[in-house]
CSV table of C-alpha atoms in Angstrom, one decimal:
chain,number,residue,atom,x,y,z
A,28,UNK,CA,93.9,-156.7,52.0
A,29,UNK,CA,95.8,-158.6,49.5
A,30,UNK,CA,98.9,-160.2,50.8
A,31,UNK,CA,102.2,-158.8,49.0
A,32,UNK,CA,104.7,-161.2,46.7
A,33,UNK,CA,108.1,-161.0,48.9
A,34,UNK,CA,111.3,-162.1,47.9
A,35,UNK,CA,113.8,-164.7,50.1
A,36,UNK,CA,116.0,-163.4,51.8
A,37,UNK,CA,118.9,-164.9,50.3
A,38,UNK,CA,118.1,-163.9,46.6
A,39,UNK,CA,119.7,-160.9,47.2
A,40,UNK,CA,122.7,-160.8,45.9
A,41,UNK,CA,126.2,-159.4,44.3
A,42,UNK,CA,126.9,-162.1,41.5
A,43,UNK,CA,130.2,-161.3,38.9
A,44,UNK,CA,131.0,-162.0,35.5
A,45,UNK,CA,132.9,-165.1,34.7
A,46,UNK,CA,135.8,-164.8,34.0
A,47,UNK,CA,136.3,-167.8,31.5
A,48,UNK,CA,132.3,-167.3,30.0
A,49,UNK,CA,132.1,-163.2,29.1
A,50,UNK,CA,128.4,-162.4,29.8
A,51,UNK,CA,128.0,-165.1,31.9
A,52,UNK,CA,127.2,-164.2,35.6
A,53,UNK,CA,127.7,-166.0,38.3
A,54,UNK,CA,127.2,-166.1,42.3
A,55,UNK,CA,130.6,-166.2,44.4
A,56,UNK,CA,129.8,-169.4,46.7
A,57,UNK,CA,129.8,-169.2,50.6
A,58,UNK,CA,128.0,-165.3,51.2
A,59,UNK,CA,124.6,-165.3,53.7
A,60,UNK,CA,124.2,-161.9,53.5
A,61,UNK,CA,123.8,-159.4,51.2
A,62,UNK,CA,123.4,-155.4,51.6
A,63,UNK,CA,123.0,-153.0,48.7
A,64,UNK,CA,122.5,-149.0,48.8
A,65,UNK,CA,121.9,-146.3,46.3
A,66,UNK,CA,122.4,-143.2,47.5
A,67,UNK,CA,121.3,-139.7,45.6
A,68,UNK,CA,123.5,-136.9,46.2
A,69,UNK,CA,121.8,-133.1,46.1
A,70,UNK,CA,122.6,-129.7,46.0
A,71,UNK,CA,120.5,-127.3,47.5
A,72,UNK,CA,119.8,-123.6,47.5
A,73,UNK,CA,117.6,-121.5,49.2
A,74,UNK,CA,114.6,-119.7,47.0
A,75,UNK,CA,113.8,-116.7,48.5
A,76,UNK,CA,109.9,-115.1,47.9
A,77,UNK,CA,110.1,-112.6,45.8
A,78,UNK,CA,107.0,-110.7,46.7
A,79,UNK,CA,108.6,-110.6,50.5
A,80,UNK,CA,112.0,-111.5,51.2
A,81,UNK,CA,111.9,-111.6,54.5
A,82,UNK,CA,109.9,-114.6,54.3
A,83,UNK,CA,111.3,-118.0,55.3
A,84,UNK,CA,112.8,-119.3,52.0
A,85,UNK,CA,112.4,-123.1,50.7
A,86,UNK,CA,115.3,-124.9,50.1
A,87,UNK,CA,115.0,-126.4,46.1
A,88,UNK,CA,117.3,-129.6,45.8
A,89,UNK,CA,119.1,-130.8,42.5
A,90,UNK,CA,120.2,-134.3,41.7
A,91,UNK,CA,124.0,-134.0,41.4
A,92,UNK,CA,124.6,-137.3,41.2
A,93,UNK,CA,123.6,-141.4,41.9
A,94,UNK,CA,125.7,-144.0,44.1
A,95,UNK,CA,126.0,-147.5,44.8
A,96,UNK,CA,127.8,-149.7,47.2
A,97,UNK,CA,127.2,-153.4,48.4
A,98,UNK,CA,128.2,-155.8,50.9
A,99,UNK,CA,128.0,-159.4,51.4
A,100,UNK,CA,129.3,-161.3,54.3
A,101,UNK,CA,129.3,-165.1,55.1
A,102,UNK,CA,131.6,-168.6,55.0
A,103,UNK,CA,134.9,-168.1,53.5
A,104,UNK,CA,134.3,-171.2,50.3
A,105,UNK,CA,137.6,-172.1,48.9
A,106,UNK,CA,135.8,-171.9,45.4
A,107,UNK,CA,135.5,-168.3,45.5
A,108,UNK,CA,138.7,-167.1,47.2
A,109,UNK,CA,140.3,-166.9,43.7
A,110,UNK,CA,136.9,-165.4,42.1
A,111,UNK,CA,136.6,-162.8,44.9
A,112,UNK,CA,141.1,-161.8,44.9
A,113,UNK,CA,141.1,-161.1,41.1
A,114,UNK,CA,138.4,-158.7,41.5
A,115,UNK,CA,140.1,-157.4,44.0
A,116,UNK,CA,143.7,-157.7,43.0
A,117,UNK,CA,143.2,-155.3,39.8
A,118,UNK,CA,142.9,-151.4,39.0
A,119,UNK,CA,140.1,-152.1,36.5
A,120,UNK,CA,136.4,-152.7,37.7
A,121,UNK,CA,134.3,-156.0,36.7
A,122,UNK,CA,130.7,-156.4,35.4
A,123,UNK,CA,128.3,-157.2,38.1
A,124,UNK,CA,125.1,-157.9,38.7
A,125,UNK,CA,123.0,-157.1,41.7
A,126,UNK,CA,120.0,-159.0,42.3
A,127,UNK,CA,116.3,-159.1,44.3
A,128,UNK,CA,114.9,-162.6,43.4
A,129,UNK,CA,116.1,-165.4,41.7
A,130,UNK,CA,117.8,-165.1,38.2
A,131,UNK,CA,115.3,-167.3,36.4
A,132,UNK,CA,112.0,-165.6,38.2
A,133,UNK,CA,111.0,-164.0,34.7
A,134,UNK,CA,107.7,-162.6,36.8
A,135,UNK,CA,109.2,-160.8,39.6
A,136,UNK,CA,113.2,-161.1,39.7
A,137,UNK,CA,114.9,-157.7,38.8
A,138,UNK,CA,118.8,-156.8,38.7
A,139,UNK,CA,120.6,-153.7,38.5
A,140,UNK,CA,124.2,-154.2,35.8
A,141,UNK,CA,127.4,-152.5,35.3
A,142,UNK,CA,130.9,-152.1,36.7
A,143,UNK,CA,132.1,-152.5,40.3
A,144,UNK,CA,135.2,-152.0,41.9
A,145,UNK,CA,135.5,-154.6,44.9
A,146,UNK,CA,137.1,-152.1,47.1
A,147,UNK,CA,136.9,-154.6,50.1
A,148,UNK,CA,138.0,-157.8,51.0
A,149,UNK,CA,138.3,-159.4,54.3
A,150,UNK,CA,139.1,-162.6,55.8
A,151,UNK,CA,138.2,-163.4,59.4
A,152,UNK,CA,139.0,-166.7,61.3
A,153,UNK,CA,138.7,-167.7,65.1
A,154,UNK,CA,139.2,-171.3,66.8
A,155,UNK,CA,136.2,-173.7,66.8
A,156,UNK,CA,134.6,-171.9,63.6
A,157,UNK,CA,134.8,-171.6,60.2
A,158,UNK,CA,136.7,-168.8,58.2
A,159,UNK,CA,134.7,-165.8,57.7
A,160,UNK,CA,134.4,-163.3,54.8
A,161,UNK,CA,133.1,-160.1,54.1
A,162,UNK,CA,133.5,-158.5,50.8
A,163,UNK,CA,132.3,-154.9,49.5
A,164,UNK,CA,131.7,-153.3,46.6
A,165,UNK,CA,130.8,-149.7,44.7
A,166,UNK,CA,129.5,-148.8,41.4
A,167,UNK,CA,132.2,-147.4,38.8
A,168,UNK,CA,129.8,-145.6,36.8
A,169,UNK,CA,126.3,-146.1,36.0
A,170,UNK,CA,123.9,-149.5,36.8
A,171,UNK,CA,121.0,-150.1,34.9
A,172,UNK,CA,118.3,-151.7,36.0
A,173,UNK,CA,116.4,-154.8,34.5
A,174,UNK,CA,113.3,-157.3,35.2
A,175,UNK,CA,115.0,-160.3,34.6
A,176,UNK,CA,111.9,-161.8,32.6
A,177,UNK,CA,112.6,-158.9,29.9
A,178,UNK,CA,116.3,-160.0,29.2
């Protein structure tokens, strides 16, 4: 058996668009770790036989409609407080990208694009460590998804 390509851990992840460069991207400093979910939400109804009804129906599912939400978590960098509160601090979302491998691996890096809301922002400090932060986000509309090799 062939041994799979895997990506590194830590080239997952939630990078937002400048906001001095439009269409430049770039990686909020100071997050380890990076969780992203897309979620399909269905309908469902039960399809009765029609030859005997008292049969067990099936249940038939519909696609009502696609989610996406993302964490990150890590050291607190003073170069991305202000990065990470203006995408916070505003009733508009931001252009995002969400990637699995590096943003120059034109062979197997991909990334999923469009608008976020950064609904989430925490700050966490305790004696003896470093300040902590945790950030979330969720899609505000539809993310289209890209090898990075065919941009």
């Amino acid at each position: 058996m062939a041994k799979p390509t895997t990506y590194v851990g830590s080239t997952v992840a939630i990078f937002l668009e400048s906001a001095t460069v439009p269409g430049t991207y770039l990686r909020p400093c100071g997050l380890t770790n990076h969780t992203v979910s897309f979620t399909k939400n269905t309908t469902e109804v039960n399809v009765p036989d029609c030859d005997d009804p008292e049969l067990p129906s099936w249940i038939e599912r519909g696609v009502e409609s696609l989610d996406f939400s993302g964490n990150g978590s890590g050291i607190l960098a003073a170069e991305a407080v202000d990065e990470w509160w203006a995408a916070f601090n505003t009733a508009e979302s931001v252009n995002a990208r969400i990637y699995i491998g590096k943003p120059d691996d034109a062979t197997n890096g991909r990334y999923w694009q469009g608008k976020v809301h950064v609904t989430g922002f925490e700050v966490t400090g305790e004696r003896g460590d470093k300040a902590q932060t945790t950030v979330s986000v969720v899609s505000d509309g539809e993310l289209t998804f890209h090898e990075v090799g065919a941009s």
